[in-house]
mmCIF file of C-alpha atoms in Angstrom:
data_model
loop_
_atom_site.group_PDB
_atom_site.id
_atom_site.type_symbol
_atom_site.label_atom_id
_atom_site.label_comp_id
_atom_site.label_asym_id
_atom_site.label_seq_id
_atom_site.Cartn_x
_atom_site.Cartn_y
_atom_site.Cartn_z
ATOM 1 C CA MET A 1 -25.487 5.612 22.334
ATOM 2 C CA LYS A 2 -24.091 7.471 25.315
ATOM 3 C CA GLY A 3 -20.553 7.085 24.066
ATOM 4 C CA LEU A 4 -20.764 3.296 24.000
ATOM 5 C CA LEU A 5 -21.362 0.836 21.205
ATOM 6 C CA THR A 6 -23.399 -2.254 21.977
ATOM 7 C CA LYS A 7 -21.913 -5.251 20.187
ATOM 8 C CA LEU A 8 -21.589 -3.142 17.114
ATOM 9 C CA LYS A 9 -20.901 -4.784 13.819
ATOM 10 C CA ILE A 10 -20.104 -2.464 10.980
ATOM 11 C CA HIS A 11 -21.036 -3.940 7.627
ATOM 12 C CA VAL A 12 -19.324 -2.383 4.675
ATOM 13 C CA LYS A 13 -22.168 -2.426 2.170
ATOM 14 C CA ASN A 14 -22.718 -1.840 -1.450
ATOM 15 C CA TYR A 15 -19.197 -2.755 -2.521
ATOM 16 C CA ASN A 16 -19.089 -4.416 -5.865
ATOM 17 C CA PHE A 17 -17.393 -7.748 -5.356
ATOM 18 C CA LEU A 18 -19.067 -9.212 -8.417
ATOM 19 C CA PHE A 19 -16.807 -7.482 -10.878
ATOM 20 C CA VAL A 20 -16.664 -9.086 -14.319
ATOM 21 C CA LEU A 21 -13.699 -11.418 -14.508
ATOM 22 C CA LEU A 22 -11.847 -9.436 -17.122
ATOM 23 C CA PHE A 23 -8.583 -10.035 -15.343
ATOM 24 C CA PHE A 24 -8.190 -13.248 -17.320
ATOM 25 C CA ILE A 25 -7.520 -10.929 -20.209
ATOM 26 C CA SER A 26 -6.213 -7.760 -18.603
ATOM 27 C CA ALA A 27 -4.196 -9.346 -15.797
ATOM 28 C CA CYS A 28 -1.867 -11.146 -18.165
ATOM 29 C CA THR A 29 1.428 -9.381 -18.038
ATOM 30 C CA GLY A 30 2.465 -7.386 -21.019
ATOM 31 C CA PRO A 31 5.315 -8.434 -23.206
ATOM 32 C CA LYS A 32 8.732 -8.357 -21.634
ATOM 33 C CA LEU A 33 10.459 -5.080 -22.400
ATOM 34 C CA VAL A 34 13.724 -5.305 -24.308
ATOM 35 C CA LEU A 35 16.475 -4.038 -22.039
ATOM 36 C CA ASP A 36 17.593 -1.414 -24.564
ATOM 37 C CA THR A 37 17.021 2.300 -24.159
ATOM 38 C CA ASN A 38 17.353 2.806 -27.916
ATOM 39 C CA LYS A 39 14.358 0.553 -28.525
ATOM 40 C CA VAL A 40 12.242 1.284 -25.425
ATOM 41 C CA SER A 41 11.527 4.863 -24.306
ATOM 42 C CA PHE A 42 11.316 5.946 -20.691
ATOM 43 C CA ASN A 43 7.619 6.666 -21.279
ATOM 44 C CA GLU A 44 7.081 3.034 -22.266
ATOM 45 C CA VAL A 45 8.828 1.892 -19.112
ATOM 46 C CA LEU A 46 6.742 4.129 -16.818
ATOM 47 C CA ASP A 47 3.572 3.170 -18.688
ATOM 48 C CA GLN A 48 4.373 -0.487 -18.120
ATOM 49 C CA VAL A 49 4.724 0.189 -14.381
ATOM 50 C CA GLN A 50 1.374 1.958 -14.286
ATOM 51 C CA ARG A 51 -0.325 -0.799 -16.260
ATOM 52 C CA GLN A 52 0.846 -3.471 -13.843
ATOM 53 C CA ASN A 53 -0.515 -1.437 -10.902
ATOM 54 C CA ASN A 54 -3.839 -0.869 -12.632
ATOM 55 C CA LYS A 55 -4.359 -4.608 -13.256
ATOM 56 C CA ILE A 56 -4.816 -5.322 -9.520
ATOM 57 C CA GLU A 57 -8.576 -5.424 -9.034
ATOM 58 C CA THR A 58 -8.548 -7.254 -5.696
ATOM 59 C CA PHE A 59 -5.772 -8.173 -3.256
ATOM 60 C CA THR A 60 -5.571 -10.392 -0.210
ATOM 61 C CA GLY A 61 -2.443 -10.874 1.830
ATOM 62 C CA GLN A 62 -0.974 -11.946 5.156
ATOM 63 C CA CYS A 63 2.308 -10.358 6.087
ATOM 64 C CA ARG A 64 4.922 -9.733 8.783
ATOM 65 C CA ILE A 65 5.799 -6.096 9.536
ATOM 66 C CA SER A 66 8.892 -4.666 11.165
ATOM 67 C CA VAL A 67 8.903 -1.057 12.331
ATOM 68 C CA ASP A 68 11.951 0.879 13.398
ATOM 69 C CA SER A 69 11.891 4.512 14.556
ATOM 70 C CA GLU A 70 13.177 6.686 17.366
ATOM 71 C CA GLU A 71 9.805 6.373 19.111
ATOM 72 C CA PHE A 72 9.106 2.692 18.596
ATOM 73 C CA SER A 73 10.610 -0.555 17.301
ATOM 74 C CA GLY A 74 8.638 -3.757 17.020
ATOM 75 C CA HIS A 75 7.032 -6.454 14.941
ATOM 76 C CA PHE A 76 3.474 -7.010 13.807
ATOM 77 C CA PHE A 77 1.381 -9.333 11.689
ATOM 78 C CA ALA A 78 -1.341 -8.088 9.381
ATOM 79 C CA ASP A 79 -4.157 -9.252 7.132
ATOM 80 C CA ILE A 80 -5.042 -6.983 4.231
ATOM 81 C CA TYR A 81 -8.060 -6.990 1.900
ATOM 82 C CA TYR A 82 -8.378 -4.596 -0.988
ATOM 83 C CA VAL A 83 -10.969 -3.920 -3.682
ATOM 84 C CA LYS A 84 -9.861 -1.414 -6.331
ATOM 85 C CA ASN A 85 -11.518 2.026 -6.213
ATOM 86 C CA ASP A 86 -13.677 0.742 -3.380
ATOM 87 C CA SER A 87 -12.273 -0.397 -0.042
ATOM 88 C CA LEU A 88 -9.259 -1.497 1.936
ATOM 89 C CA LEU A 89 -9.188 -3.215 5.319
ATOM 90 C CA LEU A 90 -6.051 -3.750 7.370
ATOM 91 C CA SER A 91 -6.213 -5.887 10.517
ATOM 92 C CA VAL A 92 -3.081 -5.819 12.681
ATOM 93 C CA THR A 93 -1.934 -8.178 15.432
ATOM 94 C CA GLY A 94 0.974 -7.492 17.761
ATOM 95 C CA PRO A 95 3.316 -9.843 19.616
ATOM 96 C CA PHE A 96 1.810 -12.864 21.356
ATOM 97 C CA GLY A 97 -1.314 -12.598 19.220
ATOM 98 C CA ILE A 98 -2.522 -9.362 20.848
ATOM 99 C CA LYS A 99 -5.007 -7.573 18.619
ATOM 100 C CA ALA A 100 -3.691 -4.100 17.784
ATOM 101 C CA GLY A 101 -6.519 -2.752 15.678
ATOM 102 C CA THR A 102 -8.401 -2.595 12.407
ATOM 103 C CA LEU A 103 -8.289 0.138 9.777
ATOM 104 C CA PHE A 104 -10.925 0.491 7.063
ATOM 105 C CA LEU A 105 -10.834 2.877 4.097
ATOM 106 C CA GLY A 106 -13.838 3.284 1.848
ATOM 107 C CA LYS A 107 -14.267 5.718 -1.023
ATOM 108 C CA GLU A 108 -14.890 8.488 1.471
ATOM 109 C CA ARG A 109 -15.357 6.914 4.856
ATOM 110 C CA PHE A 110 -12.662 6.110 7.343
ATOM 111 C CA ILE A 111 -12.932 3.728 10.343
ATOM 112 C CA PHE A 112 -10.148 2.924 12.797
ATOM 113 C CA TYR A 113 -10.671 0.658 15.803
ATOM 114 C CA ASN A 114 -7.745 0.786 18.200
ATOM 115 C CA GLN A 115 -8.095 -2.369 20.237
ATOM 116 C CA MET A 116 -5.169 -1.429 22.496
ATOM 117 C CA THR A 117 -6.994 1.653 23.783
ATOM 118 C CA ASN A 118 -10.489 0.344 22.938
ATOM 119 C CA LYS A 119 -11.342 3.508 20.976
ATOM 120 C CA PHE A 120 -13.306 3.606 17.734
ATOM 121 C CA TYR A 121 -12.662 6.494 15.315
ATOM 122 C CA ASN A 122 -15.129 7.324 12.592
ATOM 123 C CA GLY A 123 -14.947 10.011 9.954
ATOM 124 C CA THR A 124 -13.909 10.884 6.399
ATOM 125 C CA ILE A 125 -10.620 10.045 4.772
ATOM 126 C CA GLN A 126 -9.747 13.761 4.653
ATOM 127 C CA ASP A 127 -9.952 13.860 8.459
ATOM 128 C CA PHE A 128 -7.221 11.262 8.816
ATOM 129 C CA GLU A 129 -4.970 11.621 5.765
ATOM 130 C CA ASP A 130 -2.087 13.169 7.736
ATOM 131 C CA LYS A 131 -2.260 10.827 10.747
ATOM 132 C CA ASN A 132 -0.167 7.782 11.635
ATOM 133 C CA PHE A 133 -1.549 4.374 12.776
ATOM 134 C CA PHE A 134 -0.387 1.251 14.588
ATOM 135 C CA GLN A 135 2.950 2.877 15.502
ATOM 136 C CA PHE A 136 3.768 2.789 11.782
ATOM 137 C CA PRO A 137 5.778 5.792 10.575
ATOM 138 C CA LEU A 138 3.339 6.035 7.624
ATOM 139 C CA GLN A 139 0.701 8.565 6.925
ATOM 140 C CA LEU A 140 -2.493 7.402 5.349
ATOM 141 C CA ARG A 141 -1.474 8.217 1.795
ATOM 142 C CA ASP A 142 1.794 6.222 2.234
ATOM 143 C CA LEU A 143 0.169 3.332 4.046
ATOM 144 C CA VAL A 144 -2.101 2.235 1.219
ATOM 145 C CA ASN A 145 0.638 2.385 -1.440
ATOM 146 C CA ILE A 146 3.270 0.544 0.498
ATOM 147 C CA PHE A 147 1.040 -2.411 1.341
ATOM 148 C CA LEU A 148 -0.015 -2.636 -2.310
ATOM 149 C CA GLY A 149 3.606 -2.442 -3.504
ATOM 150 C CA ARG A 150 3.105 0.616 -5.691
ATOM 151 C CA ASP A 151 4.246 4.198 -6.130
ATOM 152 C CA ASP A 152 2.189 7.186 -7.278
ATOM 153 C CA LEU A 153 4.540 9.011 -9.612
ATOM 154 C CA PRO A 154 3.941 12.661 -10.458
ATOM 155 C CA SER A 155 4.584 14.249 -13.834
ATOM 156 C CA MET A 156 8.327 14.438 -14.163
ATOM 157 C CA LYS A 157 11.035 15.918 -16.354
ATOM 158 C CA ILE A 158 13.517 13.207 -17.338
ATOM 159 C CA LYS A 159 17.147 14.079 -16.663
ATOM 160 C CA ASN A 160 18.814 10.705 -17.360
ATOM 161 C CA TYR A 161 17.640 7.426 -18.872
ATOM 162 C CA THR A 162 20.001 4.452 -19.130
ATOM 163 C CA ILE A 163 20.638 0.828 -18.106
ATOM 164 C CA ASP A 164 22.002 0.186 -14.633
ATOM 165 C CA ASP A 165 22.776 -3.221 -13.146
ATOM 166 C CA GLY A 166 20.383 -5.016 -15.523
ATOM 167 C CA THR A 167 17.454 -2.647 -14.977
ATOM 168 C CA PHE A 168 16.072 0.492 -16.585
ATOM 169 C CA TYR A 169 17.299 3.517 -14.656
ATOM 170 C CA ILE A 170 15.409 6.800 -14.772
ATOM 171 C CA GLN A 171 16.478 10.017 -13.098
ATOM 172 C CA ALA A 172 13.771 12.643 -13.080
ATOM 173 C CA GLN A 173 12.683 15.943 -11.481
ATOM 174 C CA ASN A 174 9.423 17.462 -10.372
ATOM 175 C CA GLY A 175 10.025 20.969 -9.090
ATOM 176 C CA ASN A 176 12.343 20.681 -6.111
ATOM 177 C CA ASP A 177 11.721 16.945 -5.824
ATOM 178 C CA GLY A 178 14.025 14.488 -7.499
ATOM 179 C CA TYR A 179 13.573 10.777 -8.243
ATOM 180 C CA GLN A 180 15.856 7.900 -9.064
ATOM 181 C CA ILE A 181 13.885 4.875 -10.319
ATOM 182 C CA TRP A 182 15.060 1.358 -11.178
ATOM 183 C CA VAL A 183 12.581 -0.744 -13.132
ATOM 184 C CA ASP A 184 12.856 -4.477 -13.811
ATOM 185 C CA ASN A 185 12.108 -5.253 -17.475
ATOM 186 C CA ASN A 186 10.994 -8.807 -16.606
ATOM 187 C CA THR A 187 8.241 -7.906 -14.097
ATOM 188 C CA GLY A 188 7.432 -4.382 -15.271
ATOM 189 C CA HIS A 189 7.705 -3.257 -11.662
ATOM 190 C CA ILE A 190 9.847 -0.742 -9.813
ATOM 191 C CA GLN A 191 12.670 -2.468 -7.925
ATOM 192 C CA LYS A 192 13.895 0.622 -6.146
ATOM 193 C CA ILE A 193 12.939 4.294 -5.942
ATOM 194 C CA THR A 194 14.716 7.103 -4.109
ATOM 195 C CA GLY A 195 13.140 10.493 -3.548
ATOM 196 C CA THR A 196 15.069 13.671 -2.780
ATOM 197 C CA THR A 197 14.079 17.190 -1.793
ATOM 198 C CA GLY A 198 16.854 19.573 -2.715
ATOM 199 C CA ASP A 199 20.026 17.743 -1.714
ATOM 200 C CA ARG A 200 18.278 15.665 0.990
ATOM 201 C CA VAL A 201 17.131 12.064 0.572
ATOM 202 C CA SER A 202 13.490 11.967 1.730
ATOM 203 C CA PHE A 203 12.759 8.310 1.204
ATOM 204 C CA THR A 204 13.940 5.075 -0.338
ATOM 205 C CA ARG A 205 11.604 2.164 -1.206
ATOM 206 C CA GLU A 206 12.713 -1.221 -2.394
ATOM 207 C CA TYR A 207 10.723 -4.177 -3.710
ATOM 208 C CA GLY A 208 11.982 -7.754 -4.006
ATOM 209 C CA PHE A 209 11.168 -11.501 -4.193
ATOM 210 C CA PHE A 210 8.584 -11.085 -6.907
ATOM 211 C CA ILE A 211 6.076 -13.920 -7.357
ATOM 212 C CA LYS A 212 3.197 -14.432 -9.771
ATOM 213 C CA SER A 213 -0.448 -14.565 -8.784
ATOM 214 C CA ASN A 214 -3.061 -14.947 -11.543
ATOM 215 C CA GLY A 215 -0.491 -13.840 -14.069
ATOM 216 C CA LEU A 216 0.637 -10.697 -12.227
ATOM 217 C CA TYR A 217 3.936 -10.102 -10.510
ATOM 218 C CA PHE A 218 3.915 -8.786 -6.950
ATOM 219 C CA PRO A 219 6.792 -8.214 -4.468
ATOM 220 C CA LYS A 220 6.732 -10.384 -1.354
ATOM 221 C CA GLN A 221 9.221 -8.046 0.292
ATOM 222 C CA ILE A 222 8.735 -4.280 0.583
ATOM 223 C CA GLN A 223 10.924 -1.835 2.464
ATOM 224 C CA MET A 224 10.697 1.889 3.015
ATOM 225 C CA ILE A 225 13.286 4.077 4.775
ATOM 226 C CA LYS A 226 13.021 7.769 5.667
ATOM 227 C CA PRO A 227 16.590 8.613 6.640
ATOM 228 C CA GLU A 228 15.989 12.134 7.982
ATOM 229 C CA GLU A 229 13.259 10.942 10.312
ATOM 230 C CA LYS A 230 15.282 7.782 11.137
ATOM 231 C CA GLN A 231 12.227 5.659 10.326
ATOM 232 C CA GLY A 232 11.880 2.375 8.533
ATOM 233 C CA VAL A 233 9.152 -0.144 7.682
ATOM 234 C CA SER A 234 9.676 -3.648 6.259
ATOM 235 C CA ILE A 235 6.883 -5.850 5.007
ATOM 236 C CA PHE A 236 7.157 -9.524 4.063
ATOM 237 C CA TYR A 237 4.131 -11.291 2.599
ATOM 238 C CA GLU A 238 3.791 -14.876 3.674
ATOM 239 C CA ASN A 239 0.695 -15.374 1.514
ATOM 240 C CA LEU A 240 -0.948 -13.237 -1.142
ATOM 241 C CA SER A 241 -3.617 -13.525 -3.786
ATOM 242 C CA ILE A 242 -4.422 -11.116 -6.643
ATOM 243 C CA ASN A 243 -7.730 -10.804 -8.515
ATOM 244 C CA ASP A 244 -9.536 -13.560 -6.623
ATOM 245 C CA GLU A 245 -13.035 -12.902 -5.287
ATOM 246 C CA ILE A 246 -13.111 -11.616 -1.711
ATOM 247 C CA ASP A 247 -15.740 -12.648 0.808
ATOM 248 C CA ARG A 248 -17.521 -9.457 1.845
ATOM 249 C CA GLY A 249 -17.580 -10.807 5.373
ATOM 250 C CA LYS A 250 -13.900 -9.918 5.550
ATOM 251 C CA PHE A 251 -14.955 -6.276 5.668
ATOM 252 C CA ILE A 252 -16.979 -6.601 8.884
ATOM 253 C CA ILE A 253 -15.431 -4.910 11.893
ATOM 254 C CA GLN A 254 -16.540 -6.182 15.311
ATOM 255 C CA ILE A 255 -16.378 -3.492 17.997
ATOM 256 C CA SER A 256 -16.394 -4.089 21.767
ATOM 257 C CA ASP A 257 -19.559 -2.916 23.510
ATOM 258 C CA ARG A 258 -17.271 -0.952 25.836
ATOM 259 C CA ALA A 259 -15.416 0.893 23.110
ATOM 260 C CA GLU A 260 -15.374 4.660 23.194
ATOM 261 C CA GLN A 261 -16.614 6.196 19.936
ATOM 262 C CA ILE A 262 -14.905 9.288 18.600
ATOM 263 C CA ASN A 263 -16.413 10.948 15.542
ATOM 264 C CA TYR A 264 -14.395 13.140 13.202
ATOM 265 C CA PHE A 265 -16.460 14.898 10.579
ATOM 266 C CA ARG A 266 -15.499 18.195 9.000
ATOM 267 C CA GLU A 267 -18.183 20.844 8.635
#
């Protein structure tokens, strides 16, 4: 190809969009948890959070993004398409409708087309898991979770479990990492989570303006702050849809015939 791609279209194939529509059963939210720590254990609360996350089979959304860091501050717009355990595509537009780029994550494969520099990166997810994209202060493992409004919680030792401001409050520890978690009993979702390392706050994430889509609650507003790095990201979904069929054409990336291709594959 001599470093150039000629009107390349990348078709993301073999992704199972014809999943059985079990979400009519499984996507229905579980019973509202009684806001009483004597009747509901912290394990039940955390299980409810995990169940809500697991019920998202597909996701489509259009959102506004605000980024604030010492290196960059600005606003973006993004379209996101997600199929559980399969693929995620994030297409980002900057101010004045300028195309910033497209990011695709498959089960193993990674594709990033930077339209600002006209470079096309191709490799495995492991090659890119510690990199940042689109001027976002988010590494790959954070990026997926924040756009899907979820948190991957480790095994934790519970230190405190109570009611705080009308929500379940859990304080927990995993080694040197501490967590404070506020869970809304109505939606079964985390409203706020703060992570600490030692005596330092490493991050705070907040979720708000929950709406229902196909029986599942999802936050329209998501915010993450990393105080030590002086970094922040805010996401506001203008439109979103959960567990509706996604046109596989949405996962086609069109690359300029003048784009420079850069391959990253580990031996």
